[in-house]
Amino acid sequence: DAMVIQNPRYQVTQFGKPVTLSCSQTLNHNVMYWYQQKSSQAPKLLFHYYDKDFNNEADTPDNFQSRRPNTSFCFLDIRSPGLGDAAMYLCATSARGGTDTQYFGPGTRLTVL
Amino acid sequence: GIQVEQSPPDLILQEGANSTLRCNFSDSVNNLQWFHQNPWGQLINLFYIPSGTKQNGRLSATTVATERYSLLYISSSQTTDSGVYFCAVGDSGAGSYQLTFGKGTKLSVIP
């Protein structure tokens, strides 16, 4: 009964080569989130969508973009990955907003060579 | 922004022992969740508990919102409980969707 699905689970890219990570959900939740988690650190929110409204955190680099073509899917695009972008990328959803439980996918571990 | 502190940072337990993990936060919250991050990196929901007490099997949690702390109790620990436990809060004053995470408690349960 997978609820939040992320593909691929592991992604290797080259320095500067664009990469796209995907997330899908079967919960029909309005809100979808992307978090970045570097080694031995806590997850950090990059941005979120409330329905089709995109909300970027103030310190999210311009190198990171996102798309949400429909309720079920959300994509994270890294336009020119640097070595510092190597991390675990976690997708999460919640039903309505900040006061609701967030459910996380298994994550995509990105390696930049 | 809201600050979240977790203690202890590291904990080693013998299998079968009990433990208490603590989360302190600096402001009023409208959301508090406890997660277990398994060795493969997935964050597993344990509790949604902005106030009150909940129990689920060997795990229980209590949040005292007025005193700005939450506790996670693990009883009769098992090796599968190993991993990092995160507390994450939502700041009720900011109207934000963001969950702010503590730095986590790394638990190692040895047989």
PDB file of C-alpha atoms in Angstrom:
ATOM      1  CA  ASP A   1       0.000   0.000   0.000  1.00  0.00           C
ATOM      2  CA  ALA A   2       2.565   2.546  -1.102  1.00  0.00           C
ATOM      3  CA  MET A   3       1.274   6.049  -0.389  1.00  0.00           C
ATOM      4  CA  VAL A   4       4.161   8.317  -1.373  1.00  0.00           C
ATOM      5  CA  ILE A   5       6.386   6.913  -4.074  1.00  0.00           C
ATOM      6  CA  GLN A   6       9.694   8.310  -5.223  1.00  0.00           C
ATOM      7  CA  ASN A   7      11.662   7.370  -8.309  1.00  0.00           C
ATOM      8  CA  PRO A   8      14.388   6.578  -8.736  1.00  0.00           C
ATOM      9  CA  ARG A   9      15.588   5.507  -5.285  1.00  0.00           C
ATOM     10  CA  TYR A  10      19.197   6.155  -6.297  1.00  0.00           C
ATOM     11  CA  GLN A  11      20.319   8.643  -8.909  1.00  0.00           C
ATOM     12  CA  VAL A  12      23.832   9.321 -10.120  1.00  0.00           C
ATOM     13  CA  THR A  13      24.497  12.375 -12.245  1.00  0.00           C
ATOM     14  CA  GLN A  14      27.477  14.315 -13.438  1.00  0.00           C
ATOM     15  CA  PHE A  15      28.486  17.760 -12.314  1.00  0.00           C
ATOM     16  CA  GLY A  16      26.364  20.270 -14.228  1.00  0.00           C
ATOM     17  CA  LYS A  17      24.093  17.694 -15.901  1.00  0.00           C
ATOM     18  CA  PRO A  18      20.387  18.413 -15.252  1.00  0.00           C
ATOM     19  CA  VAL A  19      18.494  15.812 -13.281  1.00  0.00           C
ATOM     20  CA  THR A  20      14.832  15.275 -12.441  1.00  0.00           C
ATOM     21  CA  LEU A  21      13.476  13.429  -9.442  1.00  0.00           C
ATOM     22  CA  SER A  22       9.864  12.347  -9.276  1.00  0.00           C
ATOM     23  CA  CYS A  23       7.284  11.862  -6.573  1.00  0.00           C
ATOM     24  CA  SER A  24       3.775  10.498  -6.763  1.00  0.00           C
ATOM     25  CA  GLN A  25       1.094   9.997  -4.146  1.00  0.00           C
ATOM     26  CA  THR A  26      -2.038   7.925  -3.817  1.00  0.00           C
ATOM     27  CA  LEU A  27      -3.428   9.896  -0.869  1.00  0.00           C
ATOM     28  CA  ASN A  28      -5.070  12.654  -2.921  1.00  0.00           C
ATOM     29  CA  HIS A  29      -3.456  15.210  -0.628  1.00  0.00           C
ATOM     30  CA  ASN A  30      -3.484  18.890  -1.522  1.00  0.00           C
ATOM     31  CA  VAL A  31       0.012  19.686  -0.311  1.00  0.00           C
ATOM     32  CA  MET A  32       3.279  18.236  -1.581  1.00  0.00           C
ATOM     33  CA  TYR A  33       6.712  19.076  -0.197  1.00  0.00           C
ATOM     34  CA  TRP A  34      10.330  18.603  -1.213  1.00  0.00           C
ATOM     35  CA  TYR A  35      13.000  18.342   1.485  1.00  0.00           C
ATOM     36  CA  GLN A  36      16.769  18.061   1.148  1.00  0.00           C
ATOM     37  CA  GLN A  37      18.687  16.040   3.720  1.00  0.00           C
ATOM     38  CA  LYS A  38      22.460  16.060   3.711  1.00  0.00           C
ATOM     39  CA  SER A  39      24.505  13.442   5.508  1.00  0.00           C
ATOM     40  CA  SER A  40      24.010  13.455   9.306  1.00  0.00           C
ATOM     41  CA  GLN A  41      21.742  16.514   9.114  1.00  0.00           C
ATOM     42  CA  ALA A  42      18.059  17.129   9.576  1.00  0.00           C
ATOM     43  CA  PRO A  43      15.745  17.464   6.560  1.00  0.00           C
ATOM     44  CA  LYS A  44      15.379  20.997   5.248  1.00  0.00           C
ATOM     45  CA  LEU A  45      12.342  22.215   3.309  1.00  0.00           C
ATOM     46  CA  LEU A  46      13.065  23.424  -0.223  1.00  0.00           C
ATOM     47  CA  PHE A  47       9.524  24.275  -1.365  1.00  0.00           C
ATOM     48  CA  HIS A  48       5.956  23.094  -1.313  1.00  0.00           C
ATOM     49  CA  TYR A  49       2.820  23.158  -3.444  1.00  0.00           C
ATOM     50  CA  TYR A  50      -0.602  23.832  -2.044  1.00  0.00           C
ATOM     51  CA  ASP A  51      -2.634  22.460  -4.924  1.00  0.00           C
ATOM     52  CA  LYS A  52      -1.103  24.368  -7.849  1.00  0.00           C
ATOM     53  CA  ASP A  53       0.268  27.234  -5.786  1.00  0.00           C
ATOM     54  CA  PHE A  54       4.046  27.055  -5.563  1.00  0.00           C
ATOM     55  CA  ASN A  55       5.831  28.278  -2.436  1.00  0.00           C
ATOM     56  CA  ASN A  56       9.589  28.602  -2.394  1.00  0.00           C
ATOM     57  CA  GLU A  57      11.560  28.812   0.851  1.00  0.00           C
ATOM     58  CA  ALA A  58      13.621  31.999   0.974  1.00  0.00           C
ATOM     59  CA  ASP A  59      16.987  30.237   1.066  1.00  0.00           C
ATOM     60  CA  THR A  60      16.309  27.633  -1.629  1.00  0.00           C
ATOM     61  CA  PRO A  61      18.876  28.094  -4.422  1.00  0.00           C
ATOM     62  CA  ASP A  62      17.637  29.076  -7.878  1.00  0.00           C
ATOM     63  CA  ASN A  63      19.247  25.888  -9.170  1.00  0.00           C
ATOM     64  CA  PHE A  64      16.260  23.987  -7.763  1.00  0.00           C
ATOM     65  CA  GLN A  65      12.918  24.080  -9.549  1.00  0.00           C
ATOM     66  CA  SER A  66       9.715  22.124  -9.176  1.00  0.00           C
ATOM     67  CA  ARG A  67       6.683  21.180 -11.246  1.00  0.00           C
ATOM     68  CA  ARG A  68       3.336  19.758 -10.229  1.00  0.00           C
ATOM     69  CA  PRO A  69       1.379  18.819 -13.360  1.00  0.00           C
ATOM     70  CA  ASN A  70      -1.504  17.258 -11.409  1.00  0.00           C
ATOM     71  CA  THR A  71      -2.560  16.322  -7.884  1.00  0.00           C
ATOM     72  CA  SER A  72      -0.685  13.034  -7.889  1.00  0.00           C
ATOM     73  CA  PHE A  73       2.715  13.980  -9.260  1.00  0.00           C
ATOM     74  CA  CYS A  74       5.451  16.417  -8.326  1.00  0.00           C
ATOM     75  CA  PHE A  75       8.923  16.777  -9.818  1.00  0.00           C
ATOM     76  CA  LEU A  76      12.159  18.244  -8.533  1.00  0.00           C
ATOM     77  CA  ASP A  77      14.476  19.598 -11.217  1.00  0.00           C
ATOM     78  CA  ILE A  78      18.082  20.411 -10.447  1.00  0.00           C
ATOM     79  CA  ARG A  79      19.293  22.482 -13.363  1.00  0.00           C
ATOM     80  CA  SER A  80      23.051  22.291 -12.842  1.00  0.00           C
ATOM     81  CA  PRO A  81      23.930  19.961  -9.996  1.00  0.00           C
ATOM     82  CA  GLY A  82      27.030  20.756  -8.016  1.00  0.00           C
ATOM     83  CA  LEU A  83      28.951  18.519  -5.657  1.00  0.00           C
ATOM     84  CA  GLY A  84      27.182  20.236  -2.759  1.00  0.00           C
ATOM     85  CA  ASP A  85      23.802  19.061  -4.022  1.00  0.00           C
ATOM     86  CA  ALA A  86      24.578  15.453  -3.242  1.00  0.00           C
ATOM     87  CA  ALA A  87      21.959  14.526  -0.671  1.00  0.00           C
ATOM     88  CA  MET A  88      18.833  12.553   0.069  1.00  0.00           C
ATOM     89  CA  TYR A  89      15.758  14.222  -1.425  1.00  0.00           C
ATOM     90  CA  LEU A  90      12.538  13.511   0.408  1.00  0.00           C
ATOM     91  CA  CYS A  91       9.035  14.092  -0.883  1.00  0.00           C
ATOM     92  CA  ALA A  92       6.163  14.466   1.560  1.00  0.00           C
ATOM     93  CA  THR A  93       2.438  15.151   1.436  1.00  0.00           C
ATOM     94  CA  SER A  94      -0.216  16.447   3.789  1.00  0.00           C
ATOM     95  CA  ALA A  95      -3.965  16.670   3.415  1.00  0.00           C
ATOM     96  CA  ARG A  96      -4.505  20.409   3.767  1.00  0.00           C
ATOM     97  CA  GLY A  97      -1.643  22.229   5.341  1.00  0.00           C
ATOM     98  CA  GLY A  98       0.731  22.960   8.131  1.00  0.00           C
ATOM     99  CA  THR A  99      -1.321  21.481  10.934  1.00  0.00           C
ATOM    100  CA  ASP A 100      -1.735  18.104   9.250  1.00  0.00           C
ATOM    101  CA  THR A 101       0.416  15.006   9.458  1.00  0.00           C
ATOM    102  CA  GLN A 102       3.128  14.910   6.805  1.00  0.00           C
ATOM    103  CA  TYR A 103       3.773  11.559   5.148  1.00  0.00           C
ATOM    104  CA  PHE A 104       7.172  10.947   3.606  1.00  0.00           C
ATOM    105  CA  GLY A 105       8.274   8.861   0.672  1.00  0.00           C
ATOM    106  CA  PRO A 106      11.344   6.609   0.775  1.00  0.00           C
ATOM    107  CA  GLY A 107      13.595   9.286  -0.691  1.00  0.00           C
ATOM    108  CA  THR A 108      15.974   9.533  -3.638  1.00  0.00           C
ATOM    109  CA  ARG A 109      19.666   9.475  -2.843  1.00  0.00           C
ATOM    110  CA  LEU A 110      21.482  11.726  -5.334  1.00  0.00           C
ATOM    111  CA  THR A 111      25.176  11.316  -6.075  1.00  0.00           C
ATOM    112  CA  VAL A 112      26.998  13.967  -8.112  1.00  0.00           C
ATOM    113  CA  LEU A 113      30.240  12.912  -9.791  1.00  0.00           C
TER     114      LEU A 113
ATOM    115  CA  GLY B   1      12.295  31.035  13.522  1.00  0.00           C
ATOM    116  CA  ILE B   2      11.342  28.330  15.946  1.00  0.00           C
ATOM    117  CA  GLN B   3      14.182  26.359  17.531  1.00  0.00           C
ATOM    118  CA  VAL B   4      14.010  22.611  18.193  1.00  0.00           C
ATOM    119  CA  GLU B   5      16.444  20.813  20.454  1.00  0.00           C
ATOM    120  CA  GLN B   6      16.589  17.072  20.914  1.00  0.00           C
ATOM    121  CA  SER B   7      18.376  15.124  23.590  1.00  0.00           C
ATOM    122  CA  PRO B   8      20.367  13.043  23.931  1.00  0.00           C
ATOM    123  CA  PRO B   9      22.134  13.239  20.552  1.00  0.00           C
ATOM    124  CA  ASP B  10      23.297   9.646  20.818  1.00  0.00           C
ATOM    125  CA  LEU B  11      21.985   6.719  22.820  1.00  0.00           C
ATOM    126  CA  ILE B  12      23.177   3.129  23.078  1.00  0.00           C
ATOM    127  CA  LEU B  13      20.845   0.593  24.647  1.00  0.00           C
ATOM    128  CA  GLN B  14      20.946  -3.064  25.433  1.00  0.00           C
ATOM    129  CA  GLU B  15      18.082  -4.941  23.837  1.00  0.00           C
ATOM    130  CA  GLY B  16      15.118  -4.983  26.201  1.00  0.00           C
ATOM    131  CA  ALA B  17      15.938  -1.673  27.880  1.00  0.00           C
ATOM    132  CA  ASN B  18      13.632   1.336  28.029  1.00  0.00           C
ATOM    133  CA  SER B  19      14.453   4.869  26.950  1.00  0.00           C
ATOM    134  CA  THR B  20      13.107   8.404  26.873  1.00  0.00           C
ATOM    135  CA  LEU B  21      13.905  10.884  24.119  1.00  0.00           C
ATOM    136  CA  ARG B  22      13.223  14.566  24.629  1.00  0.00           C
ATOM    137  CA  CYS B  23      12.294  17.404  22.289  1.00  0.00           C
ATOM    138  CA  ASN B  24      12.250  21.029  23.440  1.00  0.00           C
ATOM    139  CA  PHE B  25      10.879  23.798  21.259  1.00  0.00           C
ATOM    140  CA  SER B  26      11.075  27.538  21.586  1.00  0.00           C
ATOM    141  CA  ASP B  27       7.591  28.725  20.614  1.00  0.00           C
ATOM    142  CA  SER B  28       3.953  27.694  20.263  1.00  0.00           C
ATOM    143  CA  VAL B  29       3.388  24.906  17.779  1.00  0.00           C
ATOM    144  CA  ASN B  30       0.452  23.782  15.671  1.00  0.00           C
ATOM    145  CA  ASN B  31       2.103  20.569  14.594  1.00  0.00           C
ATOM    146  CA  LEU B  32       4.513  18.161  16.250  1.00  0.00           C
ATOM    147  CA  GLN B  33       5.542  14.868  14.756  1.00  0.00           C
ATOM    148  CA  TRP B  34       7.968  12.158  15.803  1.00  0.00           C
ATOM    149  CA  PHE B  35       9.697  10.228  13.046  1.00  0.00           C
ATOM    150  CA  HIS B  36      11.989   7.230  12.899  1.00  0.00           C
ATOM    151  CA  GLN B  37      14.498   7.333  10.064  1.00  0.00           C
ATOM    152  CA  ASN B  38      15.474   3.817   9.160  1.00  0.00           C
ATOM    153  CA  PRO B  39      18.925   2.808   7.846  1.00  0.00           C
ATOM    154  CA  TRP B  40      17.662   3.197   4.263  1.00  0.00           C
ATOM    155  CA  GLY B  41      16.736   6.814   4.899  1.00  0.00           C
ATOM    156  CA  GLN B  42      12.957   6.636   4.975  1.00  0.00           C
ATOM    157  CA  LEU B  43      11.165   8.774   7.539  1.00  0.00           C
ATOM    158  CA  ILE B  44       8.483   6.729   9.222  1.00  0.00           C
ATOM    159  CA  ASN B  45       5.688   8.530  11.055  1.00  0.00           C
ATOM    160  CA  LEU B  46       5.495   7.522  14.672  1.00  0.00           C
ATOM    161  CA  PHE B  47       3.157  10.109  16.157  1.00  0.00           C
ATOM    162  CA  TYR B  48       1.332  13.290  15.273  1.00  0.00           C
ATOM    163  CA  ILE B  49       1.114  14.845  18.718  1.00  0.00           C
ATOM    164  CA  PRO B  50       0.918  18.655  19.085  1.00  0.00           C
ATOM    165  CA  SER B  51      -0.513  18.043  22.560  1.00  0.00           C
ATOM    166  CA  GLY B  52      -1.531  15.204  24.823  1.00  0.00           C
ATOM    167  CA  THR B  53      -0.472  11.583  25.079  1.00  0.00           C
ATOM    168  CA  LYS B  54      -0.598   8.727  22.586  1.00  0.00           C
ATOM    169  CA  GLN B  55       0.501   5.126  22.617  1.00  0.00           C
ATOM    170  CA  ASN B  56       1.243   2.669  19.863  1.00  0.00           C
ATOM    171  CA  GLY B  57       2.532  -0.696  21.015  1.00  0.00           C
ATOM    172  CA  ARG B  58       5.908  -0.295  22.696  1.00  0.00           C
ATOM    173  CA  LEU B  59       6.053   3.386  21.816  1.00  0.00           C
ATOM    174  CA  SER B  60       4.309   6.258  23.491  1.00  0.00           C
ATOM    175  CA  ALA B  61       4.609  10.027  23.336  1.00  0.00           C
ATOM    176  CA  THR B  62       3.588  12.973  25.446  1.00  0.00           C
ATOM    177  CA  THR B  63       3.581  16.634  24.480  1.00  0.00           C
ATOM    178  CA  VAL B  64       3.156  19.359  27.083  1.00  0.00           C
ATOM    179  CA  ALA B  65       2.542  22.302  24.802  1.00  0.00           C
ATOM    180  CA  THR B  66       2.365  24.878  27.589  1.00  0.00           C
ATOM    181  CA  GLU B  67       5.858  23.902  28.712  1.00  0.00           C
ATOM    182  CA  ARG B  68       7.153  23.447  25.163  1.00  0.00           C
ATOM    183  CA  TYR B  69       8.450  19.920  25.243  1.00  0.00           C
ATOM    184  CA  SER B  70       7.627  16.463  23.999  1.00  0.00           C
ATOM    185  CA  LEU B  71       8.844  13.055  25.122  1.00  0.00           C
ATOM    186  CA  LEU B  72       9.066   9.809  23.189  1.00  0.00           C
ATOM    187  CA  TYR B  73       9.182   6.617  25.249  1.00  0.00           C
ATOM    188  CA  ILE B  74      10.496   3.362  23.849  1.00  0.00           C
ATOM    189  CA  SER B  75       9.940   0.304  26.005  1.00  0.00           C
ATOM    190  CA  SER B  76      11.512  -3.147  25.649  1.00  0.00           C
ATOM    191  CA  SER B  77      13.772  -1.911  22.860  1.00  0.00           C
ATOM    192  CA  GLN B  78      14.608  -4.157  19.919  1.00  0.00           C
ATOM    193  CA  THR B  79      17.471  -4.037  17.439  1.00  0.00           C
ATOM    194  CA  THR B  80      14.987  -2.925  14.781  1.00  0.00           C
ATOM    195  CA  ASP B  81      14.417   0.258  16.809  1.00  0.00           C
ATOM    196  CA  SER B  82      17.898   1.422  15.834  1.00  0.00           C
ATOM    197  CA  GLY B  83      18.087   4.527  13.682  1.00  0.00           C
ATOM    198  CA  VAL B  84      17.610   8.255  14.065  1.00  0.00           C
ATOM    199  CA  TYR B  85      14.558   9.692  15.795  1.00  0.00           C
ATOM    200  CA  PHE B  86      13.494  13.156  14.716  1.00  0.00           C
ATOM    201  CA  CYS B  87      11.104  15.563  16.321  1.00  0.00           C
ATOM    202  CA  ALA B  88       9.620  18.110  13.905  1.00  0.00           C
ATOM    203  CA  VAL B  89       7.372  21.055  14.703  1.00  0.00           C
ATOM    204  CA  GLY B  90       5.218  23.557  12.875  1.00  0.00           C
ATOM    205  CA  ASP B  91       5.286  27.137  14.121  1.00  0.00           C
ATOM    206  CA  SER B  92       1.720  28.231  14.838  1.00  0.00           C
ATOM    207  CA  GLY B  93       2.679  31.877  14.860  1.00  0.00           C
ATOM    208  CA  ALA B  94       4.235  31.898  11.409  1.00  0.00           C
ATOM    209  CA  GLY B  95       1.296  30.372   9.512  1.00  0.00           C
ATOM    210  CA  SER B  96       3.914  28.318   7.764  1.00  0.00           C
ATOM    211  CA  TYR B  97       3.658  24.886   6.179  1.00  0.00           C
ATOM    212  CA  GLN B  98       7.221  24.187   7.147  1.00  0.00           C
ATOM    213  CA  LEU B  99       8.155  21.518   9.618  1.00  0.00           C
ATOM    214  CA  THR B 100      11.304  22.465  11.500  1.00  0.00           C
ATOM    215  CA  PHE B 101      13.291  19.407  12.456  1.00  0.00           C
ATOM    216  CA  GLY B 102      15.535  18.882  15.433  1.00  0.00           C
ATOM    217  CA  LYS B 103      18.959  17.381  14.852  1.00  0.00           C
ATOM    218  CA  GLY B 104      17.747  13.965  15.924  1.00  0.00           C
ATOM    219  CA  THR B 105      18.670  11.304  18.431  1.00  0.00           C
ATOM    220  CA  LYS B 106      20.715   8.439  17.041  1.00  0.00           C
ATOM    221  CA  LEU B 107      19.667   5.241  18.793  1.00  0.00           C
ATOM    222  CA  SER B 108      21.685   2.055  18.644  1.00  0.00           C
ATOM    223  CA  VAL B 109      20.157  -1.061  20.211  1.00  0.00           C
ATOM    224  CA  ILE B 110      22.661  -3.851  20.702  1.00  0.00           C
ATOM    225  CA  PRO B 111      21.745  -7.517  21.203  1.00  0.00           C
TER     226      PRO B 111
END
